[in-house]
Amino acid sequence: MSSGTMNAETIKAEIEAAVPGCHVELVLNGSSSAQHSLVIDNEHALQVARYLRDDSALRLDFCSNVTGVDWLDAEVSETVKTKKLVDGVEQEVSEVRKTRTPGRLEAVYHLFSMEKKHGPVILRLRTADRAGGTTVPSLTPVWRSAEFQEREAFDLYGIVFAGHPDLRRLLMWEGFVDHPMRKDYLPPEENEDGDGRDQR
Amino acid sequence: MMLEAASIERTTEERTPVEAAELSASPENGQLLELSMGPHHPSTHGVFRMNVQLEGERVMRLKPVFGYLHRNHEQIAEKVSYLASIPYTDRLDYLCSMTNNWAYALTVEKLAGLAVPERAEYIRVITAELTRLQNHASLIGFLLQDMGASGTPLMYAFREREKILDLFESLSGARMMCNYMRFGGVRVDLPPQWVERAQALVGGFPRFLDEFERLLMGNEILMGRTQGVGVLPRELAINAGITGPMLRASGVNYDIRKVDGYGIYGRFKFRVPLGEHGDVYDRYMMRVLEMRESVGILKQALGEIPGGPIIDAKARLRGLRPKAGEAYGRIESPKGELGFFLISDGSTNPYRYRVRPPSLINLTVLEDMCLGRNVADVVVILGSVDIVLGEVDR
């Protein structure tokens, strides 16, 4: 395959050199596709996008796929053995420790280059949480192809794309309130019309 | 080898926005009329609405409205096993179930690391190129129907399409909803005499194309209605993520069959036709020229197809549990880049299932192409995009 995934680590270093102060995190992909992705901090996302599009070696002029992903709050429990004093005698006790990763929404961008014929380079923008802070910057000013796809992610996931020229629902009707692709979305019994909420 | 830009001769001058419209409605004596074209307009080929603002006949603003066929395909697919989504992918672009199957199977194979046997790869190329032939033939028929050529071109196109659907039926049991490909191969082997029948069809196809070209190529009305209409500049096409024949009509040499060489496309000799003007005429010509290239690929593939297994023996179809991770796979479907993005959490159904629909994304520039044109041109411009609402709305 001529257009394998480009070396994500190299691109990470290039972005960090080109956009000072930008925080880039490499997300490794354990599947056999080995398509690793880069998490870009929201503050520098537009600058990074412009750099990736305009850099003469990268020329990622084609933003192919834009979509949302919903990550729920996750609780990871691990059993840890510790030594404790029980009735004055030191004993080994196993304890369950729980670590919580807060839920968030993610916007994923698959970038290719029509000029250089390489790709994909995968960008991820993350929201602060799933309730109040669901804003990420819109990359539509850099790639028009994101226009409808960001609207779709706004519609179905509730990701607010700041700076999008026309952020309206794309597939659900006006007046619908929920975001049906969220993992905790429950369809109401009666949803023929109205706001999509249970009418009973 | 690439084809240099297809030489397309012009016999009529480029038209400017209709003068009659400019005369009848200027901001002083006219007023803006808001009109909903669709969702039940014959030219929209489904349920699609365009909110148009008109000054006389001239389009001042055009906003597409989607969702009439939305059934949340992606959510349904996230709730069932990997295998169970294959029949549902048939219903995305319901004219091209074979290529939809392929794009999905290809992505799952990337995710789970499955190999595809030689014979299955050949069958995939053959069915995909047959799909391209019938898609492009129908598109041309529909486009001419939209221009007022009632009946004849569409009937000619459908006559050829029926022959291809007969082949699909004898292969998969269904004419349109083929549900044919599987992870690591295809579902059933070719029936006896199938290759010979396909060869006969492919051998006779250029005759249909010649006939079609004689009927239409020098047609004054066709040129008048399409040349210089709905021009899409090269830079805008790239920035707006336009793919498929529509992109190549604007002169961008980008065909995923060449760029990725997925499957075994690297082995076949074919050219990528390119347009010069990016107008409706060039988009129409791209389909005509691509059909000729597809015929070439089919002749090679049907002649070379080897024996052997049709599915990877290690592929587990039911209860497939790919390792946690993600994959984006894409193919050159007849309408453009059809992509699937899958995230696995190690369970039996995908955590995230996303379809990258070329039909939807190619509509991004619909307004840009229609501004300043009249209403009748909107119908032709939309027709030249080649959309199927099953894929637009999902």
Coordinates of C-alpha atoms in Angstrom, one line a residue:
Chain A
M1 CA 0.0 0.0 0.0
S2 CA 1.6 3.2 -1.2
S3 CA -0.1 5.5 1.3
G4 CA 0.5 3.9 4.6
T5 CA 0.1 5.8 7.8
M6 CA 2.7 8.4 8.1
N7 CA 5.1 8.3 11.0
A8 CA 3.0 9.9 13.7
E9 CA 6.0 10.5 16.0
T10 CA 7.9 12.5 13.3
I11 CA 4.8 14.6 12.6
K12 CA 4.4 15.2 16.4
A13 CA 7.9 16.6 16.6
E14 CA 7.4 18.7 13.5
I15 CA 4.2 20.2 14.9
E16 CA 5.9 21.0 18.2
A17 CA 8.7 22.7 16.4
A18 CA 6.4 24.7 14.1
V19 CA 3.8 25.7 16.6
P20 CA 5.5 26.8 19.8
G21 CA 3.6 26.0 23.0
C22 CA 1.4 23.4 21.4
H23 CA 0.8 20.3 23.4
V24 CA 0.6 17.2 21.2
E25 CA -0.1 13.7 22.6
L26 CA 0.5 10.6 20.6
V27 CA -2.3 8.0 20.8
L28 CA -1.0 4.5 19.9
N29 CA -3.3 2.2 18.0
G30 CA -3.0 -1.4 19.0
S31 CA -4.9 -2.9 16.1
S32 CA -3.2 -4.3 13.0
S33 CA -4.0 -1.1 11.1
A34 CA -1.4 0.7 13.2
Q35 CA -3.0 4.1 12.4
H36 CA -1.7 6.2 15.3
S37 CA -3.2 9.5 16.0
L38 CA -2.3 12.9 17.6
V39 CA -4.3 14.7 20.2
I40 CA -3.9 18.5 19.7
D41 CA -4.7 21.0 22.4
N42 CA -7.8 23.1 21.5
E43 CA -5.9 26.4 21.9
H44 CA -3.5 25.6 19.0
A45 CA -5.7 23.4 16.9
L46 CA -6.3 26.0 14.1
Q47 CA -2.7 26.9 13.9
V48 CA -1.7 23.2 13.7
A49 CA -4.3 22.6 11.0
R50 CA -3.0 25.5 8.9
Y51 CA 0.6 24.3 9.4
L52 CA -0.4 20.7 8.3
R53 CA -2.2 22.0 5.3
D54 CA 0.3 24.6 4.1
D55 CA 3.7 22.9 5.0
S56 CA 5.4 22.2 1.7
A57 CA 6.5 18.7 2.7
L58 CA 3.2 17.6 4.4
R59 CA 0.6 19.4 2.2
L60 CA -2.4 17.7 3.9
D61 CA -4.8 19.5 1.6
F62 CA -7.6 17.0 1.9
C63 CA -9.5 16.5 5.1
S64 CA -11.4 13.4 4.3
N65 CA -13.3 12.2 7.3
V66 CA -14.5 14.1 10.3
T67 CA -16.5 12.5 13.1
G68 CA -17.3 12.4 16.8
V69 CA -16.6 9.7 19.4
D70 CA -18.3 9.5 22.8
W71 CA -16.2 8.2 25.7
L72 CA -18.2 7.6 28.8
D73 CA -16.8 8.0 32.3
A74 CA -14.7 4.9 32.9
E75 CA -13.9 3.2 36.1
V76 CA -10.8 1.0 36.2
S77 CA -10.5 -1.2 39.3
E78 CA -7.2 -2.8 40.2
T79 CA -6.4 -5.0 43.1
V80 CA -3.4 -3.9 45.0
K81 CA -1.7 -5.8 47.8
T82 CA -0.5 -3.7 50.7
K83 CA 0.9 -4.4 54.1
K84 CA -1.2 -3.1 57.0
L85 CA -1.1 -3.4 60.7
V86 CA -4.1 -5.5 61.8
D87 CA -4.5 -5.9 65.6
G88 CA -0.8 -5.0 66.0
V89 CA 0.3 -7.7 63.5
E90 CA 1.5 -6.8 60.1
Q91 CA -0.6 -8.6 57.5
E92 CA -0.9 -8.5 53.7
V93 CA -4.3 -7.1 52.7
S94 CA -5.6 -6.8 49.2
E95 CA -7.4 -3.6 48.5
V96 CA -9.4 -2.5 45.4
R97 CA -8.4 0.8 44.1
K98 CA -10.6 2.6 41.6
T99 CA -9.4 5.1 39.2
R100 CA -11.9 7.2 37.3
T101 CA -11.2 8.6 33.8
P102 CA -13.8 11.4 33.2
G103 CA -15.9 11.0 30.1
R104 CA -15.4 13.3 27.1
L105 CA -16.2 13.8 23.5
E106 CA -13.7 13.6 20.7
A107 CA -13.6 15.0 17.2
V108 CA -11.5 12.9 14.9
Y109 CA -10.1 14.2 11.6
H110 CA -8.6 12.0 8.9
L111 CA -6.2 14.0 6.7
F112 CA -4.7 13.0 3.4
S113 CA -2.7 14.8 0.8
M114 CA -4.0 15.0 -2.8
E115 CA -0.8 16.7 -3.9
K116 CA 1.7 14.3 -2.3
K117 CA -0.7 11.3 -2.3
H118 CA 0.0 10.3 1.3
G119 CA -1.9 9.9 4.5
P120 CA -3.7 9.4 6.7
V121 CA -2.6 11.7 9.5
I122 CA -5.2 11.5 12.3
L123 CA -6.0 14.4 14.5
R124 CA -8.1 14.3 17.7
L125 CA -9.6 17.2 19.5
R126 CA -11.0 16.6 22.9
T127 CA -13.7 18.4 24.9
A128 CA -13.3 19.0 28.6
D129 CA -16.3 16.8 29.5
R130 CA -19.6 15.5 28.2
A131 CA -22.0 18.1 29.8
G132 CA -21.0 21.8 30.0
G133 CA -17.7 22.0 28.3
T134 CA -18.2 20.4 24.9
T135 CA -16.5 23.0 22.8
V136 CA -13.7 22.4 20.4
P137 CA -12.4 24.8 17.7
S138 CA -13.9 24.3 14.2
L139 CA -11.5 23.4 11.5
T140 CA -13.9 24.3 8.7
P141 CA -12.0 27.6 8.1
V142 CA -9.1 25.5 7.1
W143 CA -10.9 22.6 5.3
R144 CA -14.3 23.3 3.8
S145 CA -14.9 19.5 3.7
A146 CA -15.5 19.7 7.5
E147 CA -18.5 21.9 7.1
F148 CA -21.3 19.3 6.9
Q149 CA -19.3 16.7 8.9
E150 CA -18.8 19.0 11.9
R151 CA -22.5 19.9 11.7
E152 CA -23.3 16.2 11.8
A153 CA -21.0 15.7 14.9
F154 CA -22.7 18.7 16.5
D155 CA -26.1 17.2 15.7
L156 CA -25.5 13.6 16.8
Y157 CA -22.9 14.1 19.6
G158 CA -23.4 17.6 20.8
I159 CA -19.8 18.7 20.1
V160 CA -19.9 22.5 19.7
F161 CA -17.5 23.7 17.0
A162 CA -16.5 27.2 17.9
G163 CA -15.9 29.3 14.7
H164 CA -18.1 27.1 12.4
P165 CA -19.8 29.4 9.9
D166 CA -23.2 27.7 10.1
L167 CA -23.5 25.3 13.0
R168 CA -27.0 23.8 12.8
R169 CA -28.3 20.3 13.1
L170 CA -27.8 18.3 9.9
L171 CA -29.8 15.2 10.1
M172 CA -32.2 15.5 13.1
W173 CA -35.0 18.1 12.9
E174 CA -34.9 21.6 14.3
G175 CA -36.3 21.5 17.9
F176 CA -34.9 18.1 18.7
V177 CA -32.9 18.4 21.9
D178 CA -30.9 15.2 22.4
H179 CA -27.8 13.9 20.7
P180 CA -28.7 10.4 19.5
M181 CA -25.2 9.0 18.9
R182 CA -24.2 9.5 22.6
K183 CA -23.6 6.2 24.3
D184 CA -26.1 6.9 27.1
Y185 CA -28.9 8.1 24.7
L186 CA -32.2 6.3 25.3
P187 CA -34.8 6.7 22.6
P188 CA -38.2 7.9 23.9
E189 CA -41.3 5.8 23.5
E190 CA -43.0 8.4 21.4
N191 CA -40.7 10.3 19.2
E192 CA -42.7 10.8 16.1
D193 CA -42.5 14.6 16.4
G194 CA -41.7 17.3 18.9
D195 CA -38.4 17.6 20.6
G196 CA -37.6 13.9 20.8
R197 CA -38.2 13.7 24.5
D198 CA -40.6 11.3 26.1
Q199 CA -44.1 12.8 25.8
R200 CA -45.7 10.7 28.6
Chain B
M1 CA 0.1 5.4 -16.9
M2 CA -2.1 8.4 -16.5
L3 CA -4.2 9.9 -19.3
E4 CA -3.3 13.5 -19.9
A5 CA -6.3 15.7 -19.4
A6 CA -9.1 14.4 -21.6
S7 CA -9.4 16.6 -24.6
I8 CA -12.9 17.8 -24.6
E9 CA -13.7 20.1 -27.4
R10 CA -16.2 22.9 -27.1
T11 CA -18.5 23.8 -29.9
T12 CA -20.7 26.3 -28.1
E13 CA -19.5 29.4 -26.2
E14 CA -19.5 29.5 -22.5
R15 CA -22.8 30.8 -21.3
T16 CA -23.1 33.6 -18.8
P17 CA -25.9 33.5 -16.2
V18 CA -29.2 33.8 -18.1
E19 CA -29.7 37.3 -19.3
A20 CA -33.5 37.0 -19.2
A21 CA -33.3 36.6 -15.5
E22 CA -31.1 39.6 -15.1
L23 CA -33.6 41.7 -17.0
S24 CA -36.7 40.5 -15.3
A25 CA -35.5 40.8 -11.7
S26 CA -33.1 43.4 -10.5
P27 CA -33.1 44.4 -6.8
E28 CA -35.1 47.5 -7.7
N29 CA -38.0 45.9 -9.6
G30 CA -37.9 42.4 -8.3
Q31 CA -38.1 40.7 -5.0
L32 CA -36.5 37.6 -3.5
L33 CA -38.7 34.5 -3.7
E34 CA -38.0 31.7 -1.3
L35 CA -38.7 28.3 -2.7
S36 CA -38.3 24.7 -1.4
M37 CA -37.2 22.4 -4.1
G38 CA -38.0 19.0 -2.8
P39 CA -38.2 16.9 -0.7
H40 CA -40.6 15.4 -3.2
H41 CA -39.2 16.9 -6.4
P42 CA -38.5 14.4 -9.2
S43 CA -35.0 15.9 -9.8
T44 CA -33.8 15.2 -6.3
H45 CA -33.9 11.4 -6.9
G46 CA -35.1 10.7 -3.4
V47 CA -36.1 12.9 -0.5
F48 CA -33.7 15.9 -0.5
R49 CA -34.7 19.5 -0.2
M50 CA -33.0 22.6 -1.4
N51 CA -34.1 25.9 0.1
V52 CA -33.5 28.3 -2.8
Q53 CA -33.7 32.1 -2.8
L54 CA -34.6 33.3 -6.2
E55 CA -34.4 36.7 -7.9
G56 CA -36.6 36.0 -10.9
E57 CA -35.1 32.7 -12.2
R58 CA -31.7 33.4 -10.8
V59 CA -30.4 31.5 -7.7
M60 CA -29.1 33.9 -5.0
R61 CA -28.8 31.4 -2.2
L62 CA -29.2 27.7 -1.9
K63 CA -29.2 25.7 1.3
P64 CA -29.5 21.9 1.3
V65 CA -31.7 20.3 3.9
F66 CA -30.9 16.7 4.9
G67 CA -32.3 14.0 7.1
Y68 CA -35.5 12.8 5.4
L69 CA -34.0 9.3 5.1
H70 CA -32.0 9.4 8.3
R71 CA -32.3 6.2 10.3
N72 CA -29.1 6.4 12.3
H73 CA -27.4 3.6 10.5
E74 CA -24.2 4.2 12.6
Q75 CA -26.0 3.7 15.9
I76 CA -27.7 0.6 14.7
A77 CA -24.4 -0.8 13.6
E78 CA -22.8 -0.1 17.0
K79 CA -25.4 -2.2 18.6
V80 CA -24.9 -5.4 16.6
S81 CA -22.0 -7.6 15.7
Y82 CA -19.5 -6.8 13.0
L83 CA -21.1 -9.4 10.6
A84 CA -24.6 -8.2 11.1
S85 CA -23.9 -4.8 9.5
I86 CA -22.9 -6.1 6.1
P87 CA -26.5 -6.4 4.8
Y88 CA -27.2 -2.9 6.2
T89 CA -24.3 -1.4 4.2
D90 CA -26.1 -2.5 1.0
R91 CA -28.7 0.1 1.9
L92 CA -26.3 3.0 2.1
D93 CA -25.8 3.7 -1.6
Y94 CA -28.5 1.2 -2.7
L95 CA -27.3 1.2 -6.3
C96 CA -23.8 0.0 -5.4
S97 CA -24.1 -2.6 -2.7
M98 CA -21.0 -4.5 -3.8
T99 CA -18.7 -1.5 -3.3
N100 CA -20.3 -0.7 0.0
N101 CA -19.7 -4.3 1.2
W102 CA -16.1 -4.0 0.0
A103 CA -15.3 -0.8 1.8
Y104 CA -16.7 -2.2 5.1
A105 CA -15.0 -5.6 4.7
L106 CA -11.7 -3.9 3.9
T107 CA -11.9 -1.8 7.0
V108 CA -12.7 -4.8 9.2
E109 CA -9.8 -6.7 7.6
K110 CA -7.5 -3.8 8.5
L111 CA -8.8 -3.7 12.0
A112 CA -8.6 -7.5 12.6
G113 CA -5.5 -8.2 10.4
L114 CA -7.2 -10.6 8.0
A115 CA -5.8 -11.6 4.6
V116 CA -7.9 -12.1 1.5
P117 CA -7.3 -15.1 -0.9
E118 CA -6.3 -14.3 -4.6
R119 CA -9.6 -15.6 -6.1
A120 CA -11.7 -13.5 -3.7
E121 CA -9.6 -10.4 -4.6
Y122 CA -10.4 -10.9 -8.3
I123 CA -14.1 -11.5 -7.6
R124 CA -14.1 -8.2 -5.6
V125 CA -12.5 -6.3 -8.4
I126 CA -14.9 -7.8 -11.0
T127 CA -18.0 -7.1 -9.0
A128 CA -16.8 -3.6 -8.1
E129 CA -16.1 -2.6 -11.7
L130 CA -19.5 -4.1 -12.8
T131 CA -21.0 -1.9 -10.1
R132 CA -19.2 1.1 -11.5
L133 CA -20.5 0.4 -15.0
Q134 CA -24.1 0.2 -13.9
N135 CA -23.8 3.2 -11.6
H136 CA -22.3 5.4 -14.3
A137 CA -24.7 4.2 -17.0
S138 CA -27.7 4.9 -14.8
L139 CA -26.3 8.3 -13.7
I140 CA -26.0 9.4 -17.4
G141 CA -29.5 8.2 -18.0
F142 CA -30.9 10.1 -15.1
L143 CA -28.9 13.2 -15.9
L144 CA -30.2 13.3 -19.5
Q145 CA -33.7 12.6 -18.2
D146 CA -33.3 15.7 -16.0
M147 CA -32.4 17.7 -19.0
G148 CA -35.5 16.7 -20.8
A149 CA -34.3 13.8 -22.9
S150 CA -37.3 11.8 -21.7
G151 CA -37.0 8.1 -22.0
T152 CA -34.5 7.0 -24.6
P153 CA -31.1 7.5 -22.9
L154 CA -32.4 6.2 -19.5
M155 CA -34.0 3.1 -21.2
Y156 CA -30.7 2.4 -23.0
A157 CA -28.8 2.7 -19.7
F158 CA -31.2 0.5 -17.8
R159 CA -31.1 -2.1 -20.5
E160 CA -27.4 -2.5 -19.8
R161 CA -27.9 -2.2 -16.1
E162 CA -30.4 -5.1 -16.1
K163 CA -27.8 -7.4 -17.6
I164 CA -25.4 -6.6 -14.8
L165 CA -28.0 -7.1 -12.2
D166 CA -28.8 -10.5 -13.7
L167 CA -25.2 -11.4 -13.1
F168 CA -25.4 -10.2 -9.5
E169 CA -28.5 -12.1 -9.0
S170 CA -27.0 -15.4 -10.2
L171 CA -24.0 -14.7 -8.0
S172 CA -25.5 -13.5 -4.8
G173 CA -29.2 -14.2 -5.0
A174 CA -30.2 -10.6 -5.0
R175 CA -30.2 -8.0 -7.7
M176 CA -29.5 -4.9 -5.6
M177 CA -29.0 -5.9 -2.0
C178 CA -26.3 -8.3 -2.7
N179 CA -24.9 -8.8 0.8
Y180 CA -22.0 -10.6 -0.9
M181 CA -18.7 -9.8 0.7
R182 CA -17.4 -11.1 4.0
F183 CA -14.3 -10.3 6.1
G184 CA -11.5 -12.2 4.5
G185 CA -13.2 -13.0 1.2
V186 CA -16.6 -13.4 -0.4
R187 CA -19.7 -15.4 0.6
V188 CA -20.1 -17.8 -2.3
D189 CA -18.1 -18.9 -5.3
L190 CA -18.9 -18.0 -8.8
P191 CA -21.6 -20.2 -10.3
P192 CA -20.8 -22.3 -13.4
Q193 CA -20.5 -20.3 -16.7
W194 CA -20.6 -17.0 -14.7
V195 CA -17.2 -15.9 -16.0
E196 CA -18.2 -16.6 -19.6
R197 CA -21.5 -14.7 -19.2
A198 CA -19.6 -11.8 -17.6
Q199 CA -17.1 -11.8 -20.5
A200 CA -19.9 -11.7 -23.0
L201 CA -21.4 -8.7 -21.2
V202 CA -18.1 -6.9 -21.0
G203 CA -17.3 -7.7 -24.6
G204 CA -20.6 -6.2 -25.7
F205 CA -20.4 -3.1 -23.5
P206 CA -18.2 -0.9 -25.7
R207 CA -20.9 -1.3 -28.4
F208 CA -23.4 0.2 -26.0
L209 CA -21.0 3.0 -25.2
D210 CA -20.4 3.7 -28.9
E211 CA -24.2 3.8 -29.5
F212 CA -24.7 6.0 -26.5
E213 CA -22.0 8.4 -27.6
R214 CA -23.3 8.6 -31.2
L215 CA -26.7 9.4 -29.7
L216 CA -25.5 12.2 -27.4
M217 CA -21.9 13.3 -27.9
G218 CA -22.5 16.0 -30.6
N219 CA -25.9 16.9 -29.3
E220 CA -26.3 20.7 -29.4
I221 CA -28.8 20.8 -26.5
L222 CA -26.7 18.6 -24.3
M223 CA -23.7 20.9 -24.8
G224 CA -25.7 24.0 -24.4
R225 CA -27.2 22.8 -21.1
T226 CA -23.9 21.5 -19.6
Q227 CA -20.9 23.4 -20.9
G228 CA -19.8 26.2 -18.6
V229 CA -22.6 25.3 -16.2
G230 CA -21.9 24.5 -12.5
V231 CA -18.2 25.1 -12.7
L232 CA -16.2 23.8 -9.8
P233 CA -12.6 25.2 -9.6
R234 CA -9.8 22.8 -8.8
E235 CA -8.7 24.5 -5.5
L236 CA -12.3 24.6 -4.1
A237 CA -12.8 20.9 -5.1
I238 CA -9.7 19.9 -3.1
N239 CA -10.5 22.0 -0.1
A240 CA -14.1 20.9 0.1
G241 CA -13.1 17.2 0.1
I242 CA -14.8 16.4 -3.2
T243 CA -13.9 13.0 -4.4
G244 CA -14.6 10.6 -7.3
P245 CA -15.5 11.6 -10.9
M246 CA -16.5 15.1 -9.7
L247 CA -13.0 15.8 -8.4
R248 CA -11.3 14.5 -11.5
A249 CA -13.6 16.5 -13.7
S250 CA -12.0 19.5 -12.1
G251 CA -8.6 18.3 -13.2
V252 CA -7.3 16.7 -9.9
N253 CA -5.6 13.4 -10.5
Y254 CA -6.7 11.5 -7.4
D255 CA -8.2 8.0 -7.8
I256 CA -7.9 5.8 -4.7
R257 CA -7.6 2.7 -6.8
K258 CA -4.2 4.2 -8.0
V259 CA -3.2 6.1 -4.8
D260 CA -3.8 3.2 -2.3
G261 CA -3.8 0.3 -4.7
Y262 CA -6.1 -1.5 -2.3
G263 CA -7.1 -5.1 -3.1
I264 CA -5.1 -6.0 -6.3
Y265 CA -5.7 -2.8 -8.3
G266 CA -2.0 -2.3 -8.6
R267 CA -1.9 -5.2 -11.1
F268 CA -4.3 -3.7 -13.6
K269 CA -3.6 -1.3 -16.4
F270 CA -6.0 1.5 -16.5
R271 CA -5.9 5.3 -17.0
V272 CA -7.5 8.0 -14.9
P273 CA -9.5 10.4 -17.1
L274 CA -9.2 14.0 -16.1
G275 CA -11.4 17.0 -17.0
E276 CA -10.3 20.6 -17.8
H277 CA -13.2 22.8 -17.0
G278 CA -14.9 21.2 -14.0
D279 CA -18.4 21.9 -15.5
V280 CA -21.4 19.6 -15.8
Y281 CA -20.2 18.5 -19.3
D282 CA -16.8 17.4 -17.9
R283 CA -18.5 15.5 -15.1
Y284 CA -20.7 13.7 -17.6
M285 CA -17.6 12.9 -19.8
M286 CA -15.7 11.5 -16.7
R287 CA -18.4 8.8 -16.3
V288 CA -18.3 7.9 -20.0
L289 CA -14.5 7.7 -20.0
E290 CA -14.4 5.8 -16.7
M291 CA -16.7 3.2 -18.1
R292 CA -14.3 2.5 -20.9
E293 CA -11.5 2.1 -18.4
S294 CA -13.6 -0.2 -16.2
V295 CA -14.3 -2.4 -19.3
G296 CA -10.5 -2.7 -19.6
I297 CA -10.0 -3.7 -16.0
L298 CA -12.9 -6.3 -16.3
K299 CA -11.3 -7.9 -19.4
Q300 CA -8.0 -8.3 -17.6
A301 CA -9.6 -9.6 -14.4
L302 CA -12.0 -12.0 -16.1
G303 CA -9.1 -13.4 -18.2
E304 CA -6.7 -13.9 -15.3
I305 CA -9.0 -15.1 -12.4
P306 CA -7.3 -18.0 -10.6
G307 CA -8.9 -20.9 -8.8
G308 CA -8.6 -21.5 -5.1
P309 CA -10.4 -20.6 -1.9
I310 CA -12.7 -17.6 -1.7
I311 CA -12.4 -16.9 1.9
D312 CA -9.5 -16.8 4.4
A313 CA -9.8 -20.1 6.4
K314 CA -8.8 -18.3 9.6
A315 CA -11.5 -15.6 9.3
R316 CA -14.1 -15.9 12.0
L317 CA -17.3 -14.3 10.8
R318 CA -19.6 -14.9 13.8
G319 CA -18.3 -13.6 17.1
L320 CA -15.4 -11.7 15.5
R321 CA -13.6 -9.8 18.2
P322 CA -10.9 -7.6 16.8
K323 CA -8.2 -6.4 19.2
A324 CA -8.9 -3.0 20.8
G325 CA -7.9 -0.3 18.4
E326 CA -9.2 1.6 15.3
A327 CA -9.0 1.6 11.6
Y328 CA -10.0 3.8 8.7
G329 CA -10.4 2.1 5.4
R330 CA -11.5 3.6 2.1
I331 CA -12.2 2.7 -1.5
E332 CA -12.9 4.4 -4.7
S333 CA -16.6 3.8 -4.9
P334 CA -18.4 5.0 -8.1
K335 CA -19.5 8.1 -6.2
G336 CA -16.2 9.0 -4.6
E337 CA -14.2 8.1 -1.5
L338 CA -16.4 5.7 0.6
G339 CA -14.7 5.3 3.9
F340 CA -15.4 3.4 7.1
F341 CA -13.9 4.3 10.5
L342 CA -14.2 1.6 13.1
I343 CA -13.1 1.7 16.8
S344 CA -13.0 -1.7 18.5
D345 CA -13.0 -2.1 22.3
G346 CA -12.3 -5.8 22.0
S347 CA -16.0 -6.8 22.2
T348 CA -18.1 -8.4 19.5
N349 CA -19.6 -5.1 18.2
P350 CA -17.8 -2.0 17.2
Y351 CA -17.5 0.8 19.8
R352 CA -17.6 3.4 17.0
Y353 CA -18.8 2.8 13.5
R354 CA -18.6 5.7 11.1
V355 CA -19.4 5.9 7.4
R356 CA -17.7 8.6 5.4
P357 CA -20.4 9.3 2.8
P358 CA -19.1 10.7 -0.5
S359 CA -22.6 11.7 -1.6
L360 CA -23.0 14.0 1.4
I361 CA -19.6 15.6 1.2
N362 CA -19.8 16.2 -2.5
L363 CA -22.9 18.3 -1.8
T364 CA -20.7 20.8 0.2
V365 CA -20.1 22.8 -2.9
L366 CA -23.7 22.6 -4.4
E367 CA -24.4 26.2 -3.5
D368 CA -21.1 27.4 -4.9
M369 CA -21.9 25.8 -8.2
C370 CA -25.5 27.0 -8.4
L371 CA -25.2 30.7 -7.5
G372 CA -26.1 32.9 -10.4
R373 CA -27.6 30.1 -12.4
N374 CA -31.2 29.6 -13.1
V375 CA -33.5 27.0 -11.6
A376 CA -33.3 24.6 -14.5
D377 CA -29.5 24.6 -14.2
V378 CA -29.8 23.6 -10.5
V379 CA -31.5 20.4 -11.6
V380 CA -28.7 19.6 -14.0
I381 CA -26.0 20.5 -11.6
L382 CA -27.5 18.4 -8.8
G383 CA -27.8 15.5 -11.3
S384 CA -24.1 15.7 -12.2
V385 CA -23.0 15.4 -8.5
D386 CA -24.5 11.8 -8.4
I387 CA -26.0 11.4 -5.0
V388 CA -28.0 8.6 -3.4
L389 CA -30.0 9.7 -0.4
G390 CA -29.6 6.4 1.4
E391 CA -26.0 7.3 1.7
V392 CA -26.4 11.1 2.3
D393 CA -28.8 10.7 5.2
R394 CA -27.7 7.3 6.5

